[in-house]
Tab-separated table of C-alpha atoms in Angstrom:
chain	number	residue	atom	x	y	z
A	182	MET	CA	0.155	-0.009	-0.175
A	183	SER	CA	0.692	3.802	-0.407
A	184	ASP	CA	1.385	3.824	3.568
A	185	VAL	CA	1.719	1.122	5.640
A	186	SER	CA	-0.517	2.263	8.087
A	187	ASP	CA	-3.063	2.435	5.894
A	188	LEU	CA	-3.758	-1.348	5.889
A	189	GLN	CA	-2.324	-0.947	9.794
A	190	ARG	CA	-5.626	1.420	9.927
A	191	TRP	CA	-7.935	-0.430	7.727
A	192	LYS	CA	-7.491	-4.236	9.601
A	193	LEU	CA	-8.491	-1.709	13.032
A	194	LYS	CA	-11.410	-0.525	11.587
A	195	ARG	CA	-12.052	-4.141	10.837
A	196	LEU	CA	-11.612	-5.328	13.895
A	197	ILE	CA	-13.543	-2.689	16.107
A	198	LYS	CA	-16.591	-3.674	13.737
A	199	THR	CA	-16.366	-7.032	14.608
A	200	LEU	CA	-15.596	-6.106	18.016
A	201	GLU	CA	-19.194	-3.827	19.067
A	202	ALA	CA	-20.718	-7.075	17.689
A	203	ALA	CA	-19.605	-9.570	20.400
A	204	ARG	CA	-22.047	-9.775	23.264
A	205	GLY	CA	-21.476	-11.118	25.979
A	206	SER	CA	-24.066	-12.981	29.466
A	207	GLY	CA	-23.273	-10.956	32.416
A	208	THR	CA	-19.343	-9.162	33.170
A	209	SER	CA	-17.416	-11.707	31.238
A	210	MET	CA	-15.816	-9.179	29.299
A	211	ILE	CA	-12.209	-7.626	29.914
A	212	SER	CA	-11.221	-4.445	28.153
A	213	LEU	CA	-7.473	-2.911	28.449
A	214	ALA	CA	-5.927	-0.789	26.901
A	215	ILE	CA	-2.757	0.287	28.625
A	216	PRO	CA	-0.363	3.218	27.461
A	217	PRO	CA	3.815	3.211	26.468
A	218	LYS	CA	5.143	4.968	29.771
A	219	GLN	CA	1.788	2.516	32.235
A	220	GLN	CA	4.073	-0.736	33.569
A	221	ILE	CA	3.078	-4.220	32.653
A	222	SER	CA	3.289	-5.401	36.043
A	223	GLN	CA	1.238	-2.734	37.815
A	224	VAL	CA	-1.481	-4.161	35.618
A	225	VAL	CA	-0.816	-7.514	36.560
A	226	SER	CA	-0.845	-6.369	40.341
A	227	MET	CA	-4.331	-4.821	39.571
A	228	LEU	CA	-5.513	-7.239	38.001
A	229	THR	CA	-4.076	-10.077	40.616
A	230	GLU	CA	-6.890	-7.591	43.375
A	231	GLU	CA	-9.932	-8.321	40.476
A	232	PHE	CA	-9.550	-11.812	40.463
A	233	GLY	CA	-9.507	-11.811	44.367
A	234	THR	CA	-12.517	-9.349	44.516
A	235	ALA	CA	-14.338	-11.399	41.499
A	236	SER	CA	-14.644	-14.164	44.008
A	237	ASN	CA	-16.647	-12.760	46.139
A	238	ILE	CA	-19.653	-13.004	43.054
A	239	LYS	CA	-22.798	-14.691	44.320
A	240	SER	CA	-23.883	-16.414	40.729
A	241	ARG	CA	-21.544	-18.968	40.036
A	242	VAL	CA	-21.782	-18.986	36.257
A	243	ASN	CA	-20.910	-16.006	36.142
A	244	ARG	CA	-17.686	-15.497	38.989
A	245	GLN	CA	-16.450	-18.227	35.909
A	246	SER	CA	-16.966	-16.162	32.943
A	247	VAL	CA	-15.595	-12.599	34.841
A	248	LEU	CA	-12.519	-14.862	36.720
A	249	SER	CA	-12.078	-17.235	33.505
A	250	ALA	CA	-11.702	-13.879	31.321
A	251	ILE	CA	-9.496	-12.292	34.418
A	252	THR	CA	-7.449	-15.567	34.511
A	253	SER	CA	-6.769	-15.450	29.841
A	254	ALA	CA	-5.815	-11.262	30.056
A	255	GLN	CA	-2.926	-12.281	33.517
A	256	HIS	CA	-1.693	-15.098	30.984
A	257	ARG	CA	-1.411	-12.734	28.100
A	258	LEU	CA	0.501	-10.053	30.187
A	259	LYS	CA	2.696	-12.730	30.413
A	260	LEU	CA	4.047	-12.438	26.809
A	261	TYR	CA	5.181	-8.791	27.250
A	262	PRO	CA	8.197	-8.538	29.429
A	263	ARG	CA	7.649	-4.399	29.671
A	264	THR	CA	5.011	-2.464	28.067
A	265	PRO	CA	5.857	-2.281	24.167
A	266	PRO	CA	6.769	1.463	22.283
A	267	ASN	CA	3.103	2.301	21.446
A	268	GLY	CA	1.481	1.006	25.294
A	269	LEU	CA	-0.469	-2.291	24.826
A	270	VAL	CA	-4.205	-3.876	24.385
A	271	VAL	CA	-6.486	-6.502	25.462
A	272	TYR	CA	-9.699	-8.025	25.423
A	273	CYS	CA	-10.535	-11.644	26.587
A	274	GLY	CA	-13.822	-12.045	27.788
A	275	THR	CA	-16.398	-15.233	26.991
A	276	VAL	CA	-18.792	-14.145	24.211
A	277	LEU	CA	-22.154	-15.576	22.312
A	278	THR	CA	-22.421	-16.320	19.096
A	279	ASP	CA	-24.595	-16.641	16.836
A	280	ASP	CA	-26.405	-20.139	18.182
A	281	GLY	CA	-26.081	-19.426	21.283
A	282	LYS	CA	-22.747	-20.145	22.617
A	283	GLU	CA	-20.028	-19.160	24.495
A	284	LYS	CA	-16.202	-18.455	23.098
A	285	LEU	CA	-13.458	-17.482	24.482
A	286	VAL	CA	-11.350	-14.457	23.480
A	287	ASN	CA	-8.311	-13.296	23.517
A	288	ILE	CA	-6.294	-10.619	20.961
A	289	ASP	CA	-3.562	-8.553	22.593
A	290	PHE	CA	-1.886	-6.366	20.078
A	291	GLU	CA	0.236	-3.303	20.058
A	292	PRO	CA	-1.496	-0.851	17.360
A	293	PHE	CA	0.628	1.593	15.199
A	294	LYS	CA	-0.181	4.279	17.568
A	295	PRO	CA	0.596	4.572	20.966
A	296	VAL	CA	-2.268	4.441	23.469
A	297	SER	CA	-3.625	7.964	25.168
A	298	THR	CA	-5.822	5.956	27.564
A	299	LYS	CA	-5.833	3.955	30.460
A	300	LEU	CA	-8.912	1.182	31.048
A	301	TYR	CA	-9.728	-1.548	32.547
A	302	LEU	CA	-13.797	-2.805	32.073
A	303	CYS	CA	-16.057	-5.470	32.371
A	304	ASP	CA	-18.924	-5.724	31.166
A	305	SER	CA	-20.508	-7.538	28.692
A	306	LYS	CA	-19.072	-6.600	25.402
A	307	PHE	CA	-16.194	-4.483	25.014
A	308	HIS	CA	-15.154	-1.444	25.327
A	309	LEU	CA	-13.789	0.251	22.240
A	310	GLU	CA	-12.867	3.884	22.933
A	311	PRO	CA	-9.318	3.529	22.646
A	312	LEU	CA	-8.588	1.584	19.130
A	313	ALA	CA	-11.396	4.608	17.991
A	314	GLY	CA	-8.976	6.909	19.416
A	315	LEU	CA	-6.272	5.404	16.975
A	316	LEU	CA	-8.732	6.095	13.665
A	317	GLU	CA	-8.728	10.311	14.317
A	318	ASP	CA	-7.214	11.863	11.314
A	319	SER	CA	-5.418	14.892	13.462
A	320	THR	CA	-4.976	16.032	9.790
A	321	LYS	CA	-9.324	18.055	9.019
A	322	PHE	CA	-9.638	20.730	6.002
A	323	GLY	CA	-13.270	22.076	6.806
A	324	PHE	CA	-15.485	22.883	4.012
A	325	ILE	CA	-17.917	26.033	3.825
A	326	VAL	CA	-20.347	25.366	0.466
A	327	ILE	CA	-22.067	28.910	0.453
A	328	ASP	CA	-23.870	30.392	-2.594
A	329	GLY	CA	-28.274	32.322	-2.942
A	330	LYS	CA	-30.158	28.731	-1.667
A	331	GLY	CA	-28.053	27.729	1.028
A	332	SER	CA	-24.828	26.244	3.172
A	333	LEU	CA	-23.409	23.425	3.579
A	334	TYR	CA	-20.592	22.327	5.912
A	335	GLY	CA	-18.719	20.337	5.869
A	336	GLN	CA	-15.373	17.907	6.679
A	337	LEU	CA	-12.180	16.010	4.536
A	338	SER	CA	-10.391	13.675	7.540
A	339	GLY	CA	-8.803	10.530	5.770
A	340	ASN	CA	-10.476	8.794	3.957
A	341	THR	CA	-13.626	10.032	5.217
A	342	ARG	CA	-16.132	12.795	3.688
A	343	GLU	CA	-18.019	14.040	6.274
A	344	THR	CA	-21.551	16.647	6.008
A	345	LEU	CA	-21.568	18.198	9.147
A	346	HIS	CA	-25.366	20.908	8.341
A	347	GLN	CA	-26.606	22.309	5.432
A	348	PHE	CA	-29.708	24.259	5.889
A	349	SER	CA	-31.531	26.342	2.554
A	350	VAL	CA	-32.602	30.370	2.232
A	351	GLU	CA	-34.665	31.831	0.472
A	352	LEU	CA	-33.831	35.451	-0.457
A	353	PRO	CA	-35.646	38.002	-2.593
A	354	LYS	CA	-34.090	38.575	-6.253
A	355	LYS	CA	-33.321	42.212	-7.327
A	356	HIS	CA	-36.080	44.468	-8.470
A	357	GLY	CA	-35.950	45.700	-11.525
A	358	ARG	CA	-38.702	48.521	-10.707
A	359	GLY	CA	-37.984	51.795	-10.282
A	360	GLY	CA	-38.766	55.025	-7.785
A	361	GLN	CA	-38.965	54.668	-3.752
A	362	SER	CA	-40.637	50.732	-4.931
A	363	SER	CA	-36.877	50.074	-6.270
A	364	MET	CA	-35.081	52.050	-3.370
A	365	ARG	CA	-36.666	49.794	-0.517
A	366	PHE	CA	-36.789	46.406	-1.907
A	367	GLY	CA	-32.724	46.723	-2.525
A	368	ARG	CA	-32.992	47.704	0.935
A	369	ILE	CA	-34.585	44.783	2.266
A	370	ARG	CA	-33.104	42.649	-0.125
A	371	LEU	CA	-29.579	44.090	1.774
A	372	GLU	CA	-30.981	43.131	5.604
A	373	LYS	CA	-31.391	39.757	4.100
A	374	ARG	CA	-28.006	39.155	2.314
A	375	GLN	CA	-26.373	40.279	5.453
A	376	ASN	CA	-28.587	37.926	7.338
A	377	TYR	CA	-27.669	35.312	5.742
A	378	VAL	CA	-24.429	35.820	5.511
A	379	ARG	CA	-24.590	36.062	9.282
A	380	LYS	CA	-25.953	32.598	9.498
A	381	VAL	CA	-23.090	31.322	8.181
A	382	ALA	CA	-20.767	32.951	10.064
A	383	GLU	CA	-22.620	32.236	13.203
A	384	LYS	CA	-22.480	28.299	12.601
A	385	ALA	CA	-19.258	28.298	10.903
A	386	THR	CA	-17.716	29.008	14.634
A	387	GLN	CA	-19.959	26.648	16.266
A	388	LEU	CA	-18.640	23.888	13.810
A	389	PHE	CA	-15.032	24.389	13.526
A	390	ILE	CA	-14.723	25.921	17.012
A	391	THR	CA	-14.371	23.822	19.904
A	392	ASN	CA	-13.347	23.775	23.519
A	393	ASN	CA	-13.044	27.609	21.857
A	394	ALA	CA	-10.534	25.843	19.483
A	395	ILE	CA	-10.524	25.062	16.005
A	396	ASN	CA	-11.089	21.740	14.807
A	397	VAL	CA	-9.788	22.151	11.587
A	398	THR	CA	-6.105	22.558	9.864
A	399	GLY	CA	-7.482	24.273	6.676
A	400	LEU	CA	-11.227	25.643	5.651
A	401	ILE	CA	-11.951	25.411	2.080
A	402	LEU	CA	-14.501	28.716	0.591
A	403	ALA	CA	-17.000	27.461	-1.650
A	404	GLY	CA	-19.631	29.052	-3.646
A	405	SER	CA	-21.348	29.996	-6.853
A	406	ALA	CA	-21.746	33.688	-6.442
A	407	GLU	CA	-20.309	36.291	-4.630
A	408	PHE	CA	-20.730	34.254	-1.151
A	409	LYS	CA	-18.222	33.347	-0.072
A	410	GLU	CA	-16.221	36.150	-0.431
A	411	GLU	CA	-18.833	38.600	1.290
A	412	LEU	CA	-18.508	36.179	3.856
A	413	GLU	CA	-14.471	35.783	4.328
A	414	LYS	CA	-15.026	39.291	4.476
A	415	SER	CA	-17.026	40.184	7.090
A	416	ASP	CA	-16.863	41.623	10.346
A	417	ILE	CA	-18.803	38.902	11.886
A	418	PHE	CA	-16.730	35.539	11.022
A	419	ASP	CA	-14.386	34.905	12.872
A	420	PRO	CA	-11.152	35.600	13.059
A	421	ARG	CA	-9.561	32.391	14.082
A	422	LEU	CA	-11.330	30.738	11.635
A	423	ARG	CA	-10.632	33.896	9.181
A	424	SER	CA	-6.561	32.935	9.480
A	425	LYS	CA	-6.966	29.111	8.550
A	426	VAL	CA	-8.562	30.108	4.802
A	427	ILE	CA	-6.256	28.581	2.454
A	428	GLN	CA	-8.750	28.949	-0.699
A	429	LEU	CA	-11.717	30.237	-2.419
A	430	VAL	CA	-13.383	27.971	-4.669
A	431	ASP	CA	-15.023	29.122	-7.833
A	432	VAL	CA	-17.910	25.675	-7.916
A	433	ALA	CA	-21.250	25.489	-10.480
A	434	TYR	CA	-22.989	23.601	-7.724
A	435	GLY	CA	-24.489	24.012	-3.523
A	436	GLY	CA	-24.673	20.871	-1.331
A	437	GLU	CA	-23.529	18.294	-1.841
A	438	ASN	CA	-22.433	18.124	-5.863
A	439	GLY	CA	-20.658	21.854	-4.984
A	440	PHE	CA	-18.972	19.994	-1.128
A	441	SER	CA	-17.056	17.491	-4.444
A	442	GLU	CA	-16.091	20.118	-6.680
A	443	ALA	CA	-14.835	22.331	-4.098
A	444	ILE	CA	-12.053	19.379	-2.516
A	445	SER	CA	-11.667	18.382	-6.416
A	446	LEU	CA	-10.986	21.155	-6.915
A	447	SER	CA	-8.596	21.663	-3.976
A	448	ARG	CA	-6.783	18.332	-4.179
A	449	LYS	CA	-3.139	20.624	-3.934
A	450	TYR	CA	-3.539	21.455	-0.597
A	451	LEU	CA	-4.746	18.360	0.258
A	452	ASP	CA	-2.030	15.742	-1.152
A	453	ASN	CA	-2.602	13.941	2.452
A	454	VAL	CA	-6.241	13.442	2.902
A	455	LYS	CA	-6.435	9.569	1.631
A	456	VAL	CA	-9.954	10.722	0.196
A	457	VAL	CA	-8.329	12.493	-2.251
A	458	GLN	CA	-5.631	10.346	-2.829
A	459	GLU	CA	-8.141	7.100	-3.301
A	460	GLN	CA	-10.801	10.278	-5.373
A	461	GLU	CA	-6.591	9.901	-7.656
A	462	LEU	CA	-6.973	6.259	-8.195
A	463	VAL	CA	-9.764	5.745	-9.111
A	464	THR	CA	-10.055	8.564	-11.490
A	465	LYS	CA	-6.640	6.935	-13.456
A	466	PHE	CA	-8.959	3.304	-12.845
A	467	PHE	CA	-11.923	5.471	-15.603
A	468	ASP	CA	-8.749	7.290	-17.867
A	469	GLU	CA	-6.746	4.053	-18.261
A	470	ILE	CA	-10.610	2.747	-19.627
A	471	ALA	CA	-11.953	5.827	-20.954
A	472	ARG	CA	-8.266	5.210	-22.697
A	473	ASN	CA	-9.006	2.170	-23.779
A	474	THR	CA	-4.788	0.265	-22.742
A	475	GLY	CA	-6.461	-2.519	-22.555
A	476	LYS	CA	-3.929	-1.810	-18.553
A	477	ILE	CA	-6.632	-2.768	-16.124
A	478	SER	CA	-8.188	-5.728	-14.708
A	479	TYR	CA	-12.246	-6.156	-13.746
A	480	GLY	CA	-13.946	-9.085	-11.148
A	481	ILE	CA	-12.746	-11.652	-9.450
A	482	ASP	CA	-10.919	-14.992	-11.966
A	483	ASP	CA	-9.941	-11.561	-13.890
A	484	ILE	CA	-8.253	-9.821	-10.953
A	485	ILE	CA	-6.339	-13.149	-9.402
A	486	SER	CA	-5.704	-15.018	-13.172
A	487	ALA	CA	-2.957	-11.612	-12.943
A	488	LEU	CA	-2.170	-11.302	-9.581
A	489	GLU	CA	-0.569	-14.492	-10.317
A	490	ASP	CA	0.683	-13.269	-13.452
A	491	GLY	CA	2.674	-10.856	-11.805
A	492	ALA	CA	0.876	-8.256	-14.168
A	493	VAL	CA	-0.825	-5.923	-11.312
A	494	GLU	CA	0.881	-2.605	-10.299
A	495	THR	CA	-1.608	-1.500	-8.295
A	496	LEU	CA	-4.654	-4.450	-7.086
A	497	ILE	CA	-8.077	-1.483	-5.404
A	498	VAL	CA	-9.980	-3.158	-3.502
A	499	TRP	CA	-12.805	-1.755	-2.026
A	500	GLU	CA	-12.876	-1.893	1.677
A	501	ASN	CA	-16.391	-3.679	2.530
A	502	LEU	CA	-16.561	-5.750	0.061
A	503	VAL	CA	-18.255	-9.533	0.065
A	504	ALA	CA	-16.037	-12.198	-1.496
A	505	TRP	CA	-14.668	-15.457	-0.481
A	506	ARG	CA	-11.588	-17.298	-0.743
A	507	VAL	CA	-12.479	-20.811	-0.574
A	508	GLU	CA	-10.145	-23.846	0.016
A	509	PHE	CA	-11.911	-27.653	-0.504
A	510	GLN	CA	-10.241	-31.189	0.522
A	511	ASP	CA	-11.617	-34.582	-2.237
A	512	ALA	CA	-10.974	-37.570	-0.555
A	513	GLU	CA	-7.169	-38.052	-1.880
A	514	GLY	CA	-6.360	-34.902	0.963
A	515	THR	CA	-5.638	-33.432	-3.251
A	516	LYS	CA	-7.281	-29.184	-2.226
A	517	THR	CA	-7.941	-26.803	-4.437
A	518	VAL	CA	-8.718	-23.126	-4.524
A	519	ARG	CA	-11.989	-21.614	-5.598
A	520	PHE	CA	-12.655	-18.185	-5.235
A	521	LEU	CA	-16.576	-17.267	-4.354
A	522	ARG	CA	-18.773	-13.809	-5.510
A	523	SER	CA	-21.100	-13.245	-1.932
A	524	GLU	CA	-24.099	-14.723	-4.252
A	525	GLN	CA	-21.812	-18.178	-5.249
A	526	GLU	CA	-21.772	-18.521	-0.997
A	527	HIS	CA	-24.215	-21.509	-1.903
A	528	GLU	CA	-22.045	-23.168	-3.645
A	529	CYS	CA	-19.684	-23.601	-0.486
A	530	VAL	CA	-22.213	-26.612	0.512
A	531	ASN	CA	-22.441	-30.065	-0.557
A	532	ALA	CA	-19.751	-28.419	-2.739
A	533	VAL	CA	-17.969	-31.300	-5.936
A	534	ASP	CA	-15.258	-31.330	-8.348
A	535	LYS	CA	-16.334	-30.215	-11.505
A	536	VAL	CA	-13.952	-32.579	-13.293
A	537	THR	CA	-14.915	-36.096	-11.229
A	538	GLY	CA	-17.472	-34.835	-8.824
A	539	ALA	CA	-16.722	-35.830	-6.489
A	540	GLN	CA	-17.465	-34.107	-2.625
A	541	LEU	CA	-14.742	-31.685	-1.347
A	542	GLU	CA	-14.451	-30.108	1.657
A	543	ILE	CA	-14.200	-27.560	3.150
A	544	VAL	CA	-10.651	-26.901	4.622
A	545	SER	CA	-10.562	-23.473	4.583
A	546	LYS	CA	-13.059	-19.660	4.146
A	547	GLU	CA	-11.792	-16.299	4.282
A	548	SER	CA	-12.660	-13.410	3.357
A	549	LEU	CA	-11.178	-12.582	-0.424
A	550	VAL	CA	-9.796	-8.530	1.294
A	551	ASP	CA	-8.729	-10.128	4.481
A	552	TRP	CA	-6.651	-12.807	2.173
A	553	LEU	CA	-5.290	-10.095	-0.210
A	554	ALA	CA	-4.499	-7.738	2.534
A	555	GLU	CA	-1.995	-10.856	4.102
A	556	ALA	CA	-0.861	-11.637	0.164
A	557	TYR	CA	0.009	-9.017	-1.826
A	558	THR	CA	3.346	-9.537	-1.271
A	559	ASN	CA	3.618	-12.547	-2.482
A	560	PHE	CA	2.249	-11.656	-6.321
A	561	GLY	CA	4.125	-8.090	-5.942
A	562	THR	CA	1.808	-5.303	-5.928
A	563	ASN	CA	1.063	-2.516	-4.543
A	564	LEU	CA	-2.592	-2.565	-2.376
A	565	GLU	CA	-5.346	0.365	-2.253
A	566	ILE	CA	-8.060	-0.766	-0.492
A	567	ILE	CA	-10.946	2.326	-0.901
A	568	GLY	CA	-14.096	3.436	1.366
A	569	ASP	CA	-17.051	4.777	-0.631
A	570	SER	CA	-16.570	8.478	0.416
A	571	ALA	CA	-16.119	9.929	-3.227
A	572	PRO	CA	-18.141	9.413	-5.461
A	573	GLU	CA	-15.811	8.245	-7.788
A	574	ALA	CA	-15.807	5.489	-5.687
A	575	THR	CA	-19.149	4.674	-5.509
A	576	SER	CA	-19.330	4.720	-9.661
A	577	PHE	CA	-15.996	2.184	-9.197
A	578	ILE	CA	-18.059	-0.243	-6.610
A	579	ASN	CA	-21.608	-0.034	-8.405
A	580	GLY	CA	-19.565	0.164	-11.501
A	581	PHE	CA	-16.846	-3.197	-11.090
A	582	GLY	CA	-18.111	-4.150	-8.106
A	583	GLY	CA	-15.122	-2.861	-5.948
A	584	ILE	CA	-12.032	-5.266	-7.187
A	585	GLY	CA	-9.910	-3.721	-10.288
A	586	GLY	CA	-6.230	-3.299	-10.959
A	587	LEU	CA	-3.300	-1.242	-12.764
A	588	LEU	CA	-1.629	-3.665	-14.765
A	589	ARG	CA	2.428	-2.977	-16.183
A	590	TRP	CA	0.742	-4.185	-19.088
A	591	LYS	CA	-2.244	-5.511	-21.604
A	592	ARG	CA	-3.016	-8.487	-21.199
A	593	GLU	CA	-4.700	-9.680	-24.879
A	594	GLU	CA	-6.517	-12.154	-23.691
A	595	PHE	CA	-8.588	-9.419	-21.169
A	596	ASP	CA	-10.783	-7.471	-23.658
A	597	ILE	CA	-12.956	-4.699	-21.543
A	598	GLN	CA	-15.567	-4.645	-23.838
A	599	GLU	CA	-15.784	-8.367	-23.900
A	600	SER	CA	-15.823	-9.365	-20.559
A	601	ASP	CA	-18.375	-11.868	-18.650
A	602	SER	CA	-21.089	-9.174	-17.023
A	603	GLU	CA	-21.026	-12.092	-14.733
A	604	ASP	CA	-17.897	-10.607	-13.229
A	605	TYR	CA	-19.825	-8.376	-12.176
A	606	PHE	CA	-21.531	-7.455	-8.429
A	607	GLU	CA	-24.759	-6.983	-7.860
A	608	GLU	CA	-24.521	-6.456	-4.106
A	609	ASN	CA	-22.043	-5.786	-1.514
A	610	ASP	CA	-23.293	-6.515	2.105
A	611	PRO	CA	-20.358	-5.206	4.286
A	612	ASP	CA	-21.598	-7.489	7.507
A	613	ASP	CA	-18.553	-9.964	6.875
A	614	GLU	CA	-18.050	-12.992	8.843
A	615	TYR	CA	-13.969	-12.416	11.044
A	616	ALA	CA	-13.930	-15.272	11.536
A	617	GLU	CA	-10.176	-15.354	12.841
A	618	PHE	CA	-10.658	-13.190	15.427
A	619	PHE	CA	-13.285	-15.650	16.379
């Protein structure tokens, strides 16, 4: 990937999603976060005390679950003679599976960024605040898209694009008649414009200043008329925000479309923002199609074939792609691998060899995205896992199923105009499994 931390960030997001859904009976799920400067020995002593306290729990079932979780946490800590440089996060406990059975979960790792929060909680769920804090990007850009029909406030951070607030307005148009009536309508029109700019400025202060401090790295004002200039020059516009304005952008639209256009026109200031990098990457993919170079591939079968040939320079995968890598084995121990789309998952049941008709059993099944995240270096490719915040990314997901590749050379056997449309993904369910943690 362009940055190793991008892959680590994606894996952490997947882990958070899985742990959020986990639930236990009673208070048998331990969440433990240890900052870099806290000693492991202190945490071990604290858990020993907690073990003694938990021994007094009246419910036998709950007592055993809590004691088991504490014991598991103590065993995980024994693996670390000292606190890692970025701290340590531990999740242990008994969770309930979909079929109502209990399963013990043990997860411990050093995160890719230092843990800033000390945490110990024993509950019926895992507490993920320390992990969520690691995903926050300190570089945030604010956007105000303002025109005569309304205003939109947006924020861009990492691979997240968010609309913070939006409202509409009805302003009087210029009055075409002469005389005193024209002067009166002119005054009313000017007063309403000033009130509108005042409202926009006041809302900007509410959204982009928190606890008397600016919460964005830079601010971009966009619009199709002179309102953005009036806002920047207004005495009502907070001077602290004015000092953060990095660009005024002319856009043809208001609202969400104007927000998208403003992001595109501000790229030179947003080079390090993940969503902009994703936008440029997918645009490059579309450009290769428009130029008919033949140096792109999409669809699972074609992508796997191109990877095995070493032809894929950059592999683009949607983070919520639902597809599977399934390894089968026949009665003689011969193993085969199939890559299945979400709608083909039923083929895992009573699978047979396509040539011999022999019954096959499943040896392993994992998410295609998870497998690619671990195996991409074996194919000499760069992996880019994208979200769906950028409009270009949404088009890529809907039109090409969320998986595609930029190739090093043209593969003669692949013709975009004749590719089997069945390789397209029509539906993608983000709620896929995370079996590796359970």
